[in-house]
């Protein structure tokens, strides 16, 4: 009786290399993510967008700053996360999100050589943003559910493309980066699959549509990344996309690294970029929802027309026989 190999997680020593071996590259990886050419085509545009002023971040006070320092100190010693505190300072953004969620419905990211068993544990994300499922045509959700509907509780936000992994215990910076990387790759794959369904001809635009952030209380630094797919030239990479004859690799690129505890200006900058990143990610989801719904509506109309034509033809034949 064969036994499946144990699954690895972001805490495992082989996790990073395992992802690299399957065409997923962390930021600054030699000959891949370190190359300027490997950055998404819209990298500069995202930098500019995330750097724009926001009204709510500019009103943060020294009282907010000292409160943040207190929370950060507690998190650094008590192993609690800071995702809720960062969200509170950012204010109510009216964006669907969930915290501490196991992604238990998605198609496994990497399978073993036999194609039967997942080799990575399912991620439990600290925080993610998505859109309300009912805003997307049910036919699309049914078709792509294992890529864009992350939880078995299917009423939870879907098409996740913004993530925040925030840890408290000092020394976890490598782990929290890997968690953000893994979640971001899953999010980018979901967006990729939806875009493939909408129009496969747009897949090789080399743009990013997914953002992942990490925050570790030990150094109080918020790091913001893009994750985007690109067509792979490496023959040994396993096909991560479900699309036949297409091999894609996933590249993580660092946008910002902001120390939020040095002064009030650093806190304001971090919250501003966090707010803008969430807004930008929502804009991408909204556009994809609209495009997918338009195609679904068109397909429904074509199907209905074909059905009506067939019914009319059958009626005509019945009349002729009469």
Coordinates of C-alpha atoms in Angstrom, one line a residue:
X1 CA 0.0 0.0 0.0
X2 CA 1.5 3.3 -1.1
X3 CA 1.6 6.3 1.2
X4 CA 1.4 9.9 0.0
X5 CA 4.5 11.9 0.7
X6 CA 4.1 14.4 3.5
X7 CA 2.9 17.9 2.5
X8 CA 5.2 20.9 3.1
X9 CA 4.2 24.3 4.3
X10 CA 5.7 27.8 4.5
X11 CA 7.4 26.7 7.7
X12 CA 9.2 23.8 6.0
X13 CA 12.9 24.1 4.9
X14 CA 12.1 22.8 1.5
X15 CA 9.0 25.0 0.8
X16 CA 10.8 27.7 -1.1
X17 CA 12.8 25.4 -3.3
X18 CA 9.8 23.3 -4.0
X19 CA 7.9 26.3 -5.4
X20 CA 11.0 27.4 -7.4
X21 CA 11.3 24.0 -8.9
X22 CA 7.7 24.3 -10.2
X23 CA 8.2 27.7 -11.7
X24 CA 7.2 30.1 -8.9
X25 CA 9.9 32.7 -8.1
X26 CA 10.2 34.8 -5.0
X27 CA 11.3 38.4 -5.3
X28 CA 15.0 39.0 -6.1
X29 CA 15.5 35.4 -7.2
X30 CA 18.6 35.2 -9.4
X31 CA 17.9 35.2 -13.1
X32 CA 14.2 35.5 -12.6
X33 CA 12.4 37.9 -10.2
X34 CA 15.6 39.9 -9.7
X35 CA 15.6 40.9 -13.3
X36 CA 13.9 44.2 -14.3
X37 CA 12.7 42.4 -17.4
X38 CA 10.8 40.0 -15.2
X39 CA 8.8 42.7 -13.5
X40 CA 5.2 43.0 -14.7
X41 CA 4.6 45.4 -17.6
X42 CA 2.4 47.6 -15.4
X43 CA 4.9 47.7 -12.5
X44 CA 5.6 51.5 -12.8
X45 CA 1.9 52.3 -13.2
X46 CA 1.1 50.3 -10.0
X47 CA 3.9 52.2 -8.1
X48 CA 2.4 55.5 -9.1
X49 CA -1.1 54.4 -8.2
X50 CA -0.2 53.1 -4.8
X51 CA 1.8 56.2 -4.0
X52 CA -1.2 58.6 -4.5
X53 CA -2.4 60.6 -1.4
X54 CA -5.4 59.3 0.5
X55 CA -7.6 61.5 2.6
X56 CA -7.9 59.2 5.6
X57 CA -4.2 58.3 5.9
X58 CA -3.3 62.0 6.1
X59 CA -5.4 62.6 9.2
X60 CA -3.5 60.1 11.3
X61 CA -2.2 61.7 14.5
X62 CA 0.7 61.2 17.0
X63 CA -1.9 59.5 19.2
X64 CA -2.6 57.0 16.4
X65 CA 1.2 56.5 16.0
X66 CA 1.8 55.8 19.7
X67 CA -1.2 53.5 19.8
X68 CA 0.3 51.6 16.8
X69 CA 3.6 51.3 18.5
X70 CA 1.9 49.8 21.6
X71 CA 0.0 47.2 19.5
X72 CA 3.1 46.4 17.6
X73 CA 5.1 45.8 20.8
X74 CA 2.4 43.5 22.1
X75 CA 2.3 41.6 18.8
X76 CA 6.1 41.2 18.8
X77 CA 6.0 39.5 22.2
X78 CA 2.7 37.7 22.2
X79 CA 2.6 36.3 18.7
X80 CA -0.6 38.0 17.7
X81 CA -1.0 39.4 14.2
X82 CA -1.2 43.1 13.2
X83 CA -3.6 42.7 10.2
X84 CA -6.6 43.9 12.2
X85 CA -4.7 46.9 13.6
X86 CA -3.5 48.0 10.1
X87 CA -7.0 47.6 8.8
X88 CA -8.4 49.7 11.7
X89 CA -6.0 52.5 11.0
X90 CA -6.9 52.4 7.3
X91 CA -10.6 52.9 8.1
X92 CA -13.8 51.4 6.6
X93 CA -13.0 50.9 3.0
X94 CA -16.2 49.0 2.1
X95 CA -14.3 46.2 0.5
X96 CA -15.3 42.5 1.3
X97 CA -12.6 40.7 3.3
X98 CA -12.1 37.8 5.6
X99 CA -9.4 36.9 8.2
X100 CA -7.8 33.7 9.3
X101 CA -9.4 31.6 6.5
X102 CA -8.4 28.2 5.2
X103 CA -8.4 28.0 1.4
X104 CA -9.9 24.5 1.3
X105 CA -11.7 24.5 -2.1
X106 CA -9.0 25.5 -4.5
X107 CA -7.3 23.0 -6.9
X108 CA -4.0 22.1 -5.4
X109 CA -1.2 24.3 -6.7
X110 CA 1.4 21.6 -7.2
X111 CA 0.7 17.8 -7.5
X112 CA 3.1 14.9 -7.1
X113 CA 4.6 13.1 -10.0
X114 CA 1.7 10.8 -10.2
X115 CA -0.7 13.7 -10.4
X116 CA -2.8 12.3 -7.5
X117 CA -1.7 14.1 -4.4
X118 CA -1.0 17.7 -3.5
X119 CA 2.5 18.4 -2.3
X120 CA 1.7 21.6 -0.4
X121 CA -0.6 22.2 2.6
X122 CA -3.6 24.3 1.9
X123 CA -2.9 27.9 3.0
X124 CA -4.7 29.5 5.9
X125 CA -4.4 33.2 5.1
X126 CA -4.3 36.0 7.6
X127 CA -6.4 38.3 5.5
X128 CA -7.7 38.5 2.0
X129 CA -10.0 40.6 -0.2
X130 CA -12.4 39.4 -2.8
X131 CA -15.7 40.3 -4.3
X132 CA -19.2 39.1 -3.3
X133 CA -19.8 35.8 -5.2
X134 CA -23.3 36.7 -6.4
X135 CA -21.9 39.6 -8.4
X136 CA -20.4 37.1 -10.8
X137 CA -22.5 34.9 -13.1
X138 CA -23.2 31.5 -11.6
X139 CA -22.2 29.8 -14.8
X140 CA -18.7 31.3 -14.4
X141 CA -18.4 30.4 -10.7
X142 CA -19.5 26.8 -11.6
X143 CA -17.0 26.6 -14.4
X144 CA -14.0 28.0 -12.5
X145 CA -15.0 27.5 -8.9
X146 CA -11.9 25.5 -7.9
X147 CA -9.7 28.4 -9.0
X148 CA -11.6 31.5 -7.9
X149 CA -13.9 30.3 -5.0
X150 CA -11.4 29.7 -2.2
X151 CA -13.6 28.2 0.5
X152 CA -16.1 25.4 0.8
X153 CA -18.4 28.0 2.3
X154 CA -19.1 29.4 -1.2
X155 CA -20.8 32.6 0.1
X156 CA -17.4 34.0 1.1
X157 CA -15.6 36.5 -1.1
X158 CA -14.2 35.0 -4.3
X159 CA -11.5 35.9 -6.8
X160 CA -9.0 36.8 -4.1
X161 CA -6.3 39.0 -5.4
X162 CA -5.2 41.0 -2.3
X163 CA -3.5 39.4 0.7
X164 CA -2.0 40.5 3.9
X165 CA 0.1 38.1 6.0
X166 CA 1.0 39.7 9.3
X167 CA 2.9 37.9 12.0
X168 CA 4.0 38.9 15.5
X169 CA 6.8 36.7 16.7
X170 CA 10.3 38.0 15.9
X171 CA 12.2 35.9 13.4
X172 CA 9.2 35.0 11.3
X173 CA 10.1 37.4 8.4
X174 CA 11.1 34.6 6.0
X175 CA 8.0 32.6 6.9
X176 CA 5.6 35.5 6.5
X177 CA 7.1 36.3 3.1
X178 CA 6.7 32.8 1.9
X179 CA 3.1 32.7 3.1
X180 CA 2.3 35.9 1.2
X181 CA 4.1 34.5 -1.8
X182 CA 2.1 31.2 -1.8
X183 CA -1.2 33.0 -1.3
X184 CA -0.4 35.5 -4.0
X185 CA 0.5 32.8 -6.4
X186 CA -2.9 31.1 -5.8
X187 CA -4.6 34.5 -6.3
X188 CA -2.7 35.2 -9.5
X189 CA -3.5 31.7 -10.8
X190 CA -7.3 32.4 -10.2
X191 CA -7.2 35.7 -12.0
X192 CA -5.2 34.0 -14.8
X193 CA -7.8 31.3 -15.2
X194 CA -10.7 33.8 -15.3
X195 CA -8.9 35.9 -17.9
X196 CA -8.3 32.8 -19.9
X197 CA -12.0 32.1 -19.8
X198 CA -12.9 35.6 -20.8
X199 CA -10.4 36.0 -23.6
X200 CA -7.3 33.7 -24.0
X201 CA -5.8 36.2 -26.4
X202 CA -5.0 38.6 -23.6
X203 CA -3.1 36.2 -21.4
X204 CA 0.4 37.2 -22.4
X205 CA 0.1 40.9 -21.6
X206 CA 2.6 40.4 -18.8
X207 CA 0.6 42.6 -16.4
X208 CA 0.0 42.0 -12.7
X209 CA -3.5 41.8 -11.2
X210 CA -2.6 40.5 -7.8
X211 CA -1.0 42.1 -4.7
X212 CA 0.3 40.3 -1.6
X213 CA 1.7 42.1 1.5
X214 CA 3.7 40.9 4.5
X215 CA 4.1 42.5 7.9
X216 CA 6.3 41.3 10.7
X217 CA 6.1 43.1 14.0
X218 CA 9.7 42.5 14.9
X219 CA 10.9 45.1 12.4
X220 CA 7.5 46.8 11.8
X221 CA 7.9 46.8 8.0
X222 CA 5.1 46.4 5.5
X223 CA 6.3 44.9 2.3
X224 CA 4.1 45.0 -0.8
X225 CA 4.5 42.7 -3.8
X226 CA 2.9 41.9 -7.1
X227 CA 2.6 38.4 -8.4
X228 CA 2.0 37.8 -12.0
X229 CA 2.1 34.9 -14.5
X230 CA 4.3 34.8 -17.6
X231 CA 4.8 32.2 -20.3
X232 CA 7.6 29.9 -19.2
X233 CA 10.5 28.9 -21.4
X234 CA 11.6 26.2 -19.0
X235 CA 10.7 22.8 -20.3
X236 CA 10.7 21.1 -16.8
X237 CA 8.1 23.3 -15.2
X238 CA 4.9 21.6 -14.5
X239 CA 1.8 23.1 -16.0
X240 CA 0.1 25.1 -13.2
X241 CA -2.5 26.6 -15.5
X242 CA -5.4 24.3 -16.5
X243 CA -5.0 25.5 -20.1
X244 CA -3.7 22.8 -22.4
X245 CA -0.3 23.3 -24.0
X246 CA 0.4 26.5 -21.9
X247 CA 3.1 26.6 -19.3
X248 CA 3.2 29.6 -17.0
X249 CA 5.5 30.6 -14.2
X250 CA 4.7 33.0 -11.4
X251 CA 6.9 36.0 -10.5
X252 CA 6.9 37.9 -7.3
X253 CA 8.2 41.5 -7.5
X254 CA 8.6 43.9 -4.6
X255 CA 6.9 47.3 -4.9
X256 CA 7.5 48.9 -1.5
X257 CA 9.1 48.2 1.9
X258 CA 7.9 50.8 4.5
X259 CA 9.1 51.0 8.1
X260 CA 6.0 52.0 10.0
X261 CA 7.5 52.6 13.5
X262 CA 10.2 55.2 12.9
X263 CA 7.9 58.1 12.9
X264 CA 4.4 59.3 12.1
X265 CA 5.3 59.9 8.5
X266 CA 6.3 56.2 8.1
X267 CA 3.0 55.1 9.5
X268 CA 1.0 57.5 7.2
X269 CA 3.0 56.2 4.2
X270 CA 2.4 52.6 5.1
X271 CA -1.4 53.0 5.6
X272 CA -1.7 55.1 2.4
X273 CA 0.0 52.4 0.3
X274 CA -2.1 49.7 2.0
X275 CA -5.3 51.6 1.3
X276 CA -4.4 52.2 -2.3
X277 CA -3.3 48.6 -2.8
X278 CA -6.7 47.3 -1.7
X279 CA -8.5 49.8 -3.9
X280 CA -6.3 48.9 -6.9
X281 CA -6.9 45.2 -6.4
X282 CA -10.7 45.8 -6.1
X283 CA -10.6 47.8 -9.4
X284 CA -9.1 44.7 -11.1
X285 CA -11.7 42.4 -9.7
X286 CA -14.5 44.7 -10.7
X287 CA -13.2 44.9 -14.3
X288 CA -12.9 41.1 -14.5
X289 CA -16.4 40.6 -13.0
X290 CA -17.8 43.0 -15.7
X291 CA -16.0 41.3 -18.5
X292 CA -16.9 37.8 -17.4
X293 CA -20.6 38.7 -16.9
X294 CA -20.7 40.2 -20.3
X295 CA -19.4 37.1 -21.9
X296 CA -21.6 34.8 -19.8
X297 CA -24.6 36.9 -20.8
X298 CA -23.7 36.7 -24.5
X299 CA -23.3 32.9 -24.2
X300 CA -26.6 32.6 -22.5
X301 CA -28.2 34.7 -25.2
X302 CA -26.6 32.6 -28.0
X303 CA -27.7 29.4 -26.3
X304 CA -31.2 30.7 -25.9
X305 CA -31.4 31.7 -29.6
X306 CA -30.1 28.3 -30.7
X307 CA -32.6 26.6 -28.5
X308 CA -35.4 28.8 -29.9
X309 CA -34.3 28.0 -33.5
X310 CA -34.3 24.3 -32.8
X311 CA -37.7 24.4 -31.3
X312 CA -39.1 26.4 -34.3
X313 CA -37.5 23.9 -36.7
X314 CA -39.1 21.0 -34.8
X315 CA -42.5 22.8 -34.9
X316 CA -42.1 23.3 -38.6
X317 CA -41.4 19.6 -39.2
X318 CA -44.4 18.6 -37.1
X319 CA -46.6 21.0 -39.2
X320 CA -45.3 19.5 -42.4
X321 CA -46.0 16.0 -41.2
X322 CA -49.5 17.0 -40.3

